[in-house]
């Protein structure tokens, strides 16, 4: 984990982490694939988890007044289930299979959402759908920090105010990341010798939190949701591409 190529990719990945915590969750799904161009995907996931957690602190502070607690409570149930399944099956599940699966879901959803965006009405947050999709989000987040597509399949149709959507997303993913610490440690994915690298990567990540937060505050509501959906589409295509190429 040295050299110009590694550091260029690592800083880019960390910046994507920060953007996701500043209110654009789809960017979080790009971090591991970007860093995987230089190191193993599993090593990349372990290296970036502390960066996600540090960014979560700043994201939660920024959005502390914009979190829908009712939606977050539903999400916690599914997240716990998904992470438990991910931990139990970590040695059985292929990362490439998960990437194709979750990329396919995000691809179909984002295309459908863009097609229906002018006529679609807001859907309430339901327990069954919420637990189902957040379970998948918890599972895919555990495998490769790619929980945004299934989360957005559930969260986007609710058409929350943009700050509430971003704040609730930040709270949900902060919960995921904290719950992943012990399983990652048990699986040997958290390495003490990489903490110096992690500390350096936290700097661009925290900067990106502020950039995304201030950008989202000034974006019109419709532009914000279109941007989030297009980002989801881009991430989904990237996941399918990476999964098929192995």
PDB file of C-alpha atoms in Angstrom:
ATOM      1  CA  UNK A   1       0.000   0.000   0.000  1.00  0.00           C
ATOM      2  CA  UNK A   2       2.372   2.635  -1.279  1.00  0.00           C
ATOM      3  CA  UNK A   3       3.321   4.417  -4.493  1.00  0.00           C
ATOM      4  CA  UNK A   4       1.614   7.203  -6.442  1.00  0.00           C
ATOM      5  CA  UNK A   5      -1.030   4.940  -7.987  1.00  0.00           C
ATOM      6  CA  UNK A   6      -2.169   3.612  -4.619  1.00  0.00           C
ATOM      7  CA  UNK A   7      -2.359   7.059  -3.033  1.00  0.00           C
ATOM      8  CA  UNK A   8      -4.182   8.628  -5.985  1.00  0.00           C
ATOM      9  CA  UNK A   9      -6.809   5.879  -5.877  1.00  0.00           C
ATOM     10  CA  UNK A  10      -6.986   5.894  -2.069  1.00  0.00           C
ATOM     11  CA  UNK A  11      -7.560   9.657  -1.845  1.00  0.00           C
ATOM     12  CA  UNK A  12     -10.228   9.448  -4.574  1.00  0.00           C
ATOM     13  CA  UNK A  13     -11.936   6.599  -2.712  1.00  0.00           C
ATOM     14  CA  UNK A  14     -11.804   8.530   0.576  1.00  0.00           C
ATOM     15  CA  UNK A  15     -13.292  11.605  -1.115  1.00  0.00           C
ATOM     16  CA  UNK A  16     -16.160   9.421  -2.368  1.00  0.00           C
ATOM     17  CA  UNK A  17     -16.671   8.193   1.202  1.00  0.00           C
ATOM     18  CA  UNK A  18     -16.964  11.773   2.418  1.00  0.00           C
ATOM     19  CA  UNK A  19     -19.391  12.728  -0.348  1.00  0.00           C
ATOM     20  CA  UNK A  20     -21.605   9.818   0.689  1.00  0.00           C
ATOM     21  CA  UNK A  21     -21.637  11.055   4.301  1.00  0.00           C
ATOM     22  CA  UNK A  22     -22.365  14.589   3.172  1.00  0.00           C
ATOM     23  CA  UNK A  23     -25.677  13.441   1.725  1.00  0.00           C
ATOM     24  CA  UNK A  24     -24.930  11.634  -1.556  1.00  0.00           C
ATOM     25  CA  UNK A  25     -24.951   7.953  -0.469  1.00  0.00           C
ATOM     26  CA  UNK A  26     -24.422   6.515  -3.961  1.00  0.00           C
ATOM     27  CA  UNK A  27     -20.815   7.742  -3.919  1.00  0.00           C
ATOM     28  CA  UNK A  28     -20.032   5.363  -1.042  1.00  0.00           C
ATOM     29  CA  UNK A  29     -20.506   2.407  -3.369  1.00  0.00           C
ATOM     30  CA  UNK A  30     -17.691   3.651  -5.597  1.00  0.00           C
ATOM     31  CA  UNK A  31     -15.036   3.710  -2.863  1.00  0.00           C
ATOM     32  CA  UNK A  32     -14.168   0.001  -2.651  1.00  0.00           C
ATOM     33  CA  UNK A  33     -14.232  -0.585  -6.451  1.00  0.00           C
ATOM     34  CA  UNK A  34     -11.893   2.401  -6.946  1.00  0.00           C
ATOM     35  CA  UNK A  35      -9.412   1.257  -4.286  1.00  0.00           C
ATOM     36  CA  UNK A  36      -9.689  -2.324  -5.560  1.00  0.00           C
ATOM     37  CA  UNK A  37      -7.793  -1.189  -8.639  1.00  0.00           C
ATOM     38  CA  UNK A  38      -4.701  -1.100  -6.408  1.00  0.00           C
ATOM     39  CA  UNK A  39      -5.310  -3.671  -3.639  1.00  0.00           C
ATOM     40  CA  UNK A  40      -7.572  -6.629  -2.814  1.00  0.00           C
ATOM     41  CA  UNK A  41     -11.287  -5.741  -2.446  1.00  0.00           C
ATOM     42  CA  UNK A  42     -11.384  -7.299   1.039  1.00  0.00           C
ATOM     43  CA  UNK A  43      -8.311  -5.347   2.137  1.00  0.00           C
ATOM     44  CA  UNK A  44      -9.853  -2.197   0.634  1.00  0.00           C
ATOM     45  CA  UNK A  45     -13.082  -2.763   2.579  1.00  0.00           C
ATOM     46  CA  UNK A  46     -11.184  -3.169   5.847  1.00  0.00           C
ATOM     47  CA  UNK A  47      -8.944  -0.165   5.190  1.00  0.00           C
ATOM     48  CA  UNK A  48     -11.875   2.125   4.385  1.00  0.00           C
ATOM     49  CA  UNK A  49     -14.192   1.122   7.253  1.00  0.00           C
ATOM     50  CA  UNK A  50     -12.512   3.489   9.784  1.00  0.00           C
ATOM     51  CA  UNK A  51     -12.670   6.258   7.151  1.00  0.00           C
ATOM     52  CA  UNK A  52     -16.408   5.639   6.813  1.00  0.00           C
ATOM     53  CA  UNK A  53     -16.843   5.788  10.591  1.00  0.00           C
ATOM     54  CA  UNK A  54     -14.880   9.040  11.042  1.00  0.00           C
ATOM     55  CA  UNK A  55     -16.861  10.589   8.177  1.00  0.00           C
ATOM     56  CA  UNK A  56     -20.075   9.369   9.813  1.00  0.00           C
ATOM     57  CA  UNK A  57     -19.330  11.509  12.879  1.00  0.00           C
ATOM     58  CA  UNK A  58     -19.103  14.668  10.775  1.00  0.00           C
ATOM     59  CA  UNK A  59     -22.100  13.684   8.656  1.00  0.00           C
ATOM     60  CA  UNK A  60     -24.270  13.028  11.709  1.00  0.00           C
ATOM     61  CA  UNK A  61     -23.282  16.389  13.191  1.00  0.00           C
ATOM     62  CA  UNK A  62     -24.116  18.205   9.961  1.00  0.00           C
ATOM     63  CA  UNK A  63     -27.533  16.509   9.623  1.00  0.00           C
ATOM     64  CA  UNK A  64     -28.400  16.161  13.324  1.00  0.00           C
ATOM     65  CA  UNK A  65     -31.628  18.148  12.859  1.00  0.00           C
ATOM     66  CA  UNK A  66     -32.689  16.349   9.668  1.00  0.00           C
ATOM     67  CA  UNK A  67     -33.016  12.678  10.686  1.00  0.00           C
ATOM     68  CA  UNK A  68     -36.388  10.899  10.470  1.00  0.00           C
ATOM     69  CA  UNK A  69     -36.169   8.710  13.563  1.00  0.00           C
ATOM     70  CA  UNK A  70     -39.196   6.580  12.590  1.00  0.00           C
ATOM     71  CA  UNK A  71     -37.587   5.574   9.298  1.00  0.00           C
ATOM     72  CA  UNK A  72     -34.234   5.008  11.022  1.00  0.00           C
ATOM     73  CA  UNK A  73     -35.856   2.614  13.532  1.00  0.00           C
ATOM     74  CA  UNK A  74     -37.257   0.492  10.719  1.00  0.00           C
ATOM     75  CA  UNK A  75     -33.881   0.515   9.020  1.00  0.00           C
ATOM     76  CA  UNK A  76     -32.011  -0.647  12.136  1.00  0.00           C
ATOM     77  CA  UNK A  77     -33.984  -3.897  12.245  1.00  0.00           C
ATOM     78  CA  UNK A  78     -33.134  -4.764   8.649  1.00  0.00           C
ATOM     79  CA  UNK A  79     -29.532  -3.611   8.974  1.00  0.00           C
ATOM     80  CA  UNK A  80     -28.906  -5.941  11.942  1.00  0.00           C
ATOM     81  CA  UNK A  81     -30.372  -8.869  10.009  1.00  0.00           C
ATOM     82  CA  UNK A  82     -28.368  -8.088   6.866  1.00  0.00           C
ATOM     83  CA  UNK A  83     -25.050  -7.707   8.669  1.00  0.00           C
ATOM     84  CA  UNK A  84     -25.638 -10.919  10.614  1.00  0.00           C
ATOM     85  CA  UNK A  85     -26.260 -12.796   7.352  1.00  0.00           C
ATOM     86  CA  UNK A  86     -23.222 -11.159   5.759  1.00  0.00           C
ATOM     87  CA  UNK A  87     -21.009 -12.189   8.676  1.00  0.00           C
ATOM     88  CA  UNK A  88     -22.325 -15.751   8.663  1.00  0.00           C
ATOM     89  CA  UNK A  89     -21.845 -16.196   4.910  1.00  0.00           C
ATOM     90  CA  UNK A  90     -18.696 -14.106   4.367  1.00  0.00           C
ATOM     91  CA  UNK A  91     -16.672 -17.214   3.490  1.00  0.00           C
ATOM     92  CA  UNK A  92     -19.327 -18.539   1.092  1.00  0.00           C
ATOM     93  CA  UNK A  93     -20.493 -15.556  -0.930  1.00  0.00           C
ATOM     94  CA  UNK A  94     -18.605 -14.334  -3.979  1.00  0.00           C
ATOM     95  CA  UNK A  95     -18.087 -10.568  -4.064  1.00  0.00           C
ATOM     96  CA  UNK A  96     -18.609 -10.611  -7.821  1.00  0.00           C
ATOM     97  CA  UNK A  97     -22.007 -12.314  -7.428  1.00  0.00           C
ATOM     98  CA  UNK A  98     -23.066  -9.684  -4.889  1.00  0.00           C
ATOM     99  CA  UNK A  99     -21.909  -6.875  -7.190  1.00  0.00           C
ATOM    100  CA  UNK A 100     -23.905  -8.193 -10.148  1.00  0.00           C
ATOM    101  CA  UNK A 101     -26.976  -8.830  -7.994  1.00  0.00           C
ATOM    102  CA  UNK A 102     -27.080  -5.464  -6.305  1.00  0.00           C
ATOM    103  CA  UNK A 103     -26.013  -3.613  -9.449  1.00  0.00           C
ATOM    104  CA  UNK A 104     -28.862  -5.259 -11.352  1.00  0.00           C
ATOM    105  CA  UNK A 105     -31.389  -4.227  -8.686  1.00  0.00           C
ATOM    106  CA  UNK A 106     -30.127  -0.637  -8.695  1.00  0.00           C
ATOM    107  CA  UNK A 107     -30.082  -0.509 -12.483  1.00  0.00           C
ATOM    108  CA  UNK A 108     -33.705  -1.633 -12.875  1.00  0.00           C
ATOM    109  CA  UNK A 109     -34.914   0.624 -10.079  1.00  0.00           C
ATOM    110  CA  UNK A 110     -33.099   3.772 -11.240  1.00  0.00           C
ATOM    111  CA  UNK A 111     -34.254   3.397 -14.850  1.00  0.00           C
ATOM    112  CA  UNK A 112     -37.834   2.851 -13.687  1.00  0.00           C
ATOM    113  CA  UNK A 113     -37.621   5.808 -11.303  1.00  0.00           C
ATOM    114  CA  UNK A 114     -36.293   8.111 -14.020  1.00  0.00           C
ATOM    115  CA  UNK A 115     -39.062   6.956 -16.368  1.00  0.00           C
ATOM    116  CA  UNK A 116     -41.796   7.601 -13.791  1.00  0.00           C
ATOM    117  CA  UNK A 117     -40.253  10.561 -11.945  1.00  0.00           C
ATOM    118  CA  UNK A 118     -42.794  13.132 -13.186  1.00  0.00           C
ATOM    119  CA  UNK A 119     -45.896  11.108 -12.330  1.00  0.00           C
ATOM    120  CA  UNK A 120     -44.834   9.018  -9.315  1.00  0.00           C
ATOM    121  CA  UNK A 121     -46.432   9.805  -5.955  1.00  0.00           C
ATOM    122  CA  UNK A 122     -44.740   9.517  -2.590  1.00  0.00           C
ATOM    123  CA  UNK A 123     -44.950   6.137  -0.844  1.00  0.00           C
ATOM    124  CA  UNK A 124     -45.075   5.860   2.954  1.00  0.00           C
ATOM    125  CA  UNK A 125     -42.295   4.011   4.772  1.00  0.00           C
ATOM    126  CA  UNK A 126     -43.643   0.504   5.411  1.00  0.00           C
ATOM    127  CA  UNK A 127     -42.174  -1.994   7.874  1.00  0.00           C
ATOM    128  CA  UNK A 128     -42.176  -4.999   5.554  1.00  0.00           C
ATOM    129  CA  UNK A 129     -40.582  -3.269   2.591  1.00  0.00           C
ATOM    130  CA  UNK A 130     -38.258  -1.357   4.903  1.00  0.00           C
ATOM    131  CA  UNK A 131     -36.911  -4.407   6.716  1.00  0.00           C
ATOM    132  CA  UNK A 132     -36.567  -6.312   3.421  1.00  0.00           C
ATOM    133  CA  UNK A 133     -34.576  -3.667   1.563  1.00  0.00           C
ATOM    134  CA  UNK A 134     -32.469  -2.565   4.534  1.00  0.00           C
ATOM    135  CA  UNK A 135     -31.593  -6.226   5.192  1.00  0.00           C
ATOM    136  CA  UNK A 136     -30.213  -6.403   1.660  1.00  0.00           C
ATOM    137  CA  UNK A 137     -28.466  -3.062   2.209  1.00  0.00           C
ATOM    138  CA  UNK A 138     -26.863  -4.339   5.419  1.00  0.00           C
ATOM    139  CA  UNK A 139     -25.715  -7.515   3.658  1.00  0.00           C
ATOM    140  CA  UNK A 140     -24.218  -5.798   0.624  1.00  0.00           C
ATOM    141  CA  UNK A 141     -22.670  -3.090   2.789  1.00  0.00           C
ATOM    142  CA  UNK A 142     -20.970  -5.794   4.837  1.00  0.00           C
ATOM    143  CA  UNK A 143     -19.574  -7.507   1.747  1.00  0.00           C
ATOM    144  CA  UNK A 144     -18.287  -4.457  -0.132  1.00  0.00           C
ATOM    145  CA  UNK A 145     -19.644  -1.190   1.380  1.00  0.00           C
ATOM    146  CA  UNK A 146     -22.257  -1.169  -1.418  1.00  0.00           C
ATOM    147  CA  UNK A 147     -25.443  -0.679   0.558  1.00  0.00           C
ATOM    148  CA  UNK A 148     -26.679   2.428  -1.273  1.00  0.00           C
ATOM    149  CA  UNK A 149     -28.638   0.794  -4.145  1.00  0.00           C
ATOM    150  CA  UNK A 150     -31.014  -1.308  -1.984  1.00  0.00           C
ATOM    151  CA  UNK A 151     -31.339   1.513   0.552  1.00  0.00           C
ATOM    152  CA  UNK A 152     -32.360   3.943  -2.185  1.00  0.00           C
ATOM    153  CA  UNK A 153     -34.847   1.447  -3.660  1.00  0.00           C
ATOM    154  CA  UNK A 154     -36.744   1.871  -0.393  1.00  0.00           C
ATOM    155  CA  UNK A 155     -35.912   5.476   0.518  1.00  0.00           C
ATOM    156  CA  UNK A 156     -36.220   7.348  -2.782  1.00  0.00           C
ATOM    157  CA  UNK A 157     -39.929   6.555  -3.441  1.00  0.00           C
ATOM    158  CA  UNK A 158     -40.803   8.134  -0.078  1.00  0.00           C
ATOM    159  CA  UNK A 159     -39.854  11.499  -1.613  1.00  0.00           C
ATOM    160  CA  UNK A 160     -38.597  12.923   1.652  1.00  0.00           C
ATOM    161  CA  UNK A 161     -37.371  16.524   1.788  1.00  0.00           C
ATOM    162  CA  UNK A 162     -33.817  16.460   0.443  1.00  0.00           C
ATOM    163  CA  UNK A 163     -32.184  17.301   3.791  1.00  0.00           C
ATOM    164  CA  UNK A 164     -34.246  14.630   5.582  1.00  0.00           C
ATOM    165  CA  UNK A 165     -33.368  12.062   2.919  1.00  0.00           C
ATOM    166  CA  UNK A 166     -29.668  12.870   3.290  1.00  0.00           C
ATOM    167  CA  UNK A 167     -29.765  12.996   7.085  1.00  0.00           C
ATOM    168  CA  UNK A 168     -31.683   9.740   7.465  1.00  0.00           C
ATOM    169  CA  UNK A 169     -29.393   8.043   4.938  1.00  0.00           C
ATOM    170  CA  UNK A 170     -26.362   9.240   6.888  1.00  0.00           C
ATOM    171  CA  UNK A 171     -27.807   7.894  10.157  1.00  0.00           C
ATOM    172  CA  UNK A 172     -28.656   4.523   8.600  1.00  0.00           C
ATOM    173  CA  UNK A 173     -25.191   4.035   7.117  1.00  0.00           C
ATOM    174  CA  UNK A 174     -23.496   5.205  10.316  1.00  0.00           C
ATOM    175  CA  UNK A 175     -25.397   2.414  12.092  1.00  0.00           C
ATOM    176  CA  UNK A 176     -24.245  -0.103   9.481  1.00  0.00           C
ATOM    177  CA  UNK A 177     -20.614   0.901   9.833  1.00  0.00           C
ATOM    178  CA  UNK A 178     -20.536   0.724  13.625  1.00  0.00           C
ATOM    179  CA  UNK A 179     -22.158  -2.728  13.534  1.00  0.00           C
ATOM    180  CA  UNK A 180     -19.506  -3.935  11.060  1.00  0.00           C
ATOM    181  CA  UNK A 181     -16.528  -3.182  13.323  1.00  0.00           C
ATOM    182  CA  UNK A 182     -16.576  -6.342  15.461  1.00  0.00           C
ATOM    183  CA  UNK A 183     -17.307  -8.776  12.592  1.00  0.00           C
ATOM    184  CA  UNK A 184     -14.557  -7.152  10.478  1.00  0.00           C
ATOM    185  CA  UNK A 185     -12.158  -7.496  13.401  1.00  0.00           C
ATOM    186  CA  UNK A 186     -13.082 -11.160  13.844  1.00  0.00           C
ATOM    187  CA  UNK A 187     -12.549 -11.817  10.135  1.00  0.00           C
ATOM    188  CA  UNK A 188      -9.112 -10.160  10.249  1.00  0.00           C
ATOM    189  CA  UNK A 189     -10.070  -7.286   7.941  1.00  0.00           C
ATOM    190  CA  UNK A 190      -9.056  -4.515  10.353  1.00  0.00           C
ATOM    191  CA  UNK A 191      -5.274  -4.208  10.559  1.00  0.00           C
ATOM    192  CA  UNK A 192      -3.512  -2.025  13.147  1.00  0.00           C
ATOM    193  CA  UNK A 193      -0.583  -1.432  10.798  1.00  0.00           C
ATOM    194  CA  UNK A 194      -2.873   0.396   8.346  1.00  0.00           C
ATOM    195  CA  UNK A 195      -4.165   2.955  10.874  1.00  0.00           C
ATOM    196  CA  UNK A 196      -1.607   5.555   9.752  1.00  0.00           C
ATOM    197  CA  UNK A 197      -2.900   5.295   6.191  1.00  0.00           C
ATOM    198  CA  UNK A 198      -6.470   5.479   7.482  1.00  0.00           C
ATOM    199  CA  UNK A 199      -5.699   8.652   9.433  1.00  0.00           C
ATOM    200  CA  UNK A 200      -4.326  10.346   6.307  1.00  0.00           C
ATOM    201  CA  UNK A 201      -7.361   9.285   4.241  1.00  0.00           C
ATOM    202  CA  UNK A 202      -9.726  10.774   6.802  1.00  0.00           C
ATOM    203  CA  UNK A 203      -8.617  14.277   5.762  1.00  0.00           C
ATOM    204  CA  UNK A 204     -10.022  14.242   2.185  1.00  0.00           C
ATOM    205  CA  UNK A 205     -13.063  12.333   3.451  1.00  0.00           C
ATOM    206  CA  UNK A 206     -13.948  14.993   6.030  1.00  0.00           C
ATOM    207  CA  UNK A 207     -13.381  17.731   3.445  1.00  0.00           C
ATOM    208  CA  UNK A 208     -15.792  15.973   1.080  1.00  0.00           C
ATOM    209  CA  UNK A 209     -18.482  15.807   3.792  1.00  0.00           C
ATOM    210  CA  UNK A 210     -18.523  19.611   3.913  1.00  0.00           C
ATOM    211  CA  UNK A 211     -18.482  19.951   0.126  1.00  0.00           C
ATOM    212  CA  UNK A 212     -21.466  17.629  -0.347  1.00  0.00           C
ATOM    213  CA  UNK A 213     -23.454  19.121   2.543  1.00  0.00           C
ATOM    214  CA  UNK A 214     -23.190  22.704   1.280  1.00  0.00           C
ATOM    215  CA  UNK A 215     -23.908  21.641  -2.307  1.00  0.00           C
ATOM    216  CA  UNK A 216     -27.055  19.760  -1.307  1.00  0.00           C
ATOM    217  CA  UNK A 217     -28.353  22.731   0.687  1.00  0.00           C
ATOM    218  CA  UNK A 218     -28.494  24.909  -2.437  1.00  0.00           C
ATOM    219  CA  UNK A 219     -29.702  22.307  -4.951  1.00  0.00           C
ATOM    220  CA  UNK A 220     -33.409  22.485  -5.908  1.00  0.00           C
ATOM    221  CA  UNK A 221     -35.397  19.475  -4.679  1.00  0.00           C
ATOM    222  CA  UNK A 222     -36.094  18.024  -8.132  1.00  0.00           C
ATOM    223  CA  UNK A 223     -32.488  18.477  -9.272  1.00  0.00           C
ATOM    224  CA  UNK A 224     -31.295  16.773  -6.083  1.00  0.00           C
ATOM    225  CA  UNK A 225     -33.428  13.667  -6.622  1.00  0.00           C
ATOM    226  CA  UNK A 226     -32.533  13.435 -10.287  1.00  0.00           C
ATOM    227  CA  UNK A 227     -28.840  13.721  -9.383  1.00  0.00           C
ATOM    228  CA  UNK A 228     -29.144  10.992  -6.724  1.00  0.00           C
ATOM    229  CA  UNK A 229     -30.943   8.699  -9.166  1.00  0.00           C
ATOM    230  CA  UNK A 230     -28.364   9.233 -11.914  1.00  0.00           C
ATOM    231  CA  UNK A 231     -25.588   8.536  -9.399  1.00  0.00           C
ATOM    232  CA  UNK A 232     -27.366   5.331  -8.407  1.00  0.00           C
ATOM    233  CA  UNK A 233     -27.572   4.367 -12.082  1.00  0.00           C
ATOM    234  CA  UNK A 234     -23.833   5.022 -12.553  1.00  0.00           C
ATOM    235  CA  UNK A 235     -22.880   3.041  -9.439  1.00  0.00           C
ATOM    236  CA  UNK A 236     -25.130   0.151 -10.475  1.00  0.00           C
ATOM    237  CA  UNK A 237     -23.549  -0.016 -13.936  1.00  0.00           C
ATOM    238  CA  UNK A 238     -20.098   0.024 -12.321  1.00  0.00           C
ATOM    239  CA  UNK A 239     -21.037  -2.818  -9.953  1.00  0.00           C
ATOM    240  CA  UNK A 240     -22.444  -4.986 -12.773  1.00  0.00           C
ATOM    241  CA  UNK A 241     -19.372  -4.303 -14.916  1.00  0.00           C
ATOM    242  CA  UNK A 242     -16.941  -5.163 -12.100  1.00  0.00           C
ATOM    243  CA  UNK A 243     -18.881  -8.260 -11.128  1.00  0.00           C
ATOM    244  CA  UNK A 244     -19.033  -9.649 -14.673  1.00  0.00           C
ATOM    245  CA  UNK A 245     -15.337  -9.014 -15.270  1.00  0.00           C
ATOM    246  CA  UNK A 246     -14.403 -10.518 -11.909  1.00  0.00           C
TER     247      UNK A 246
END
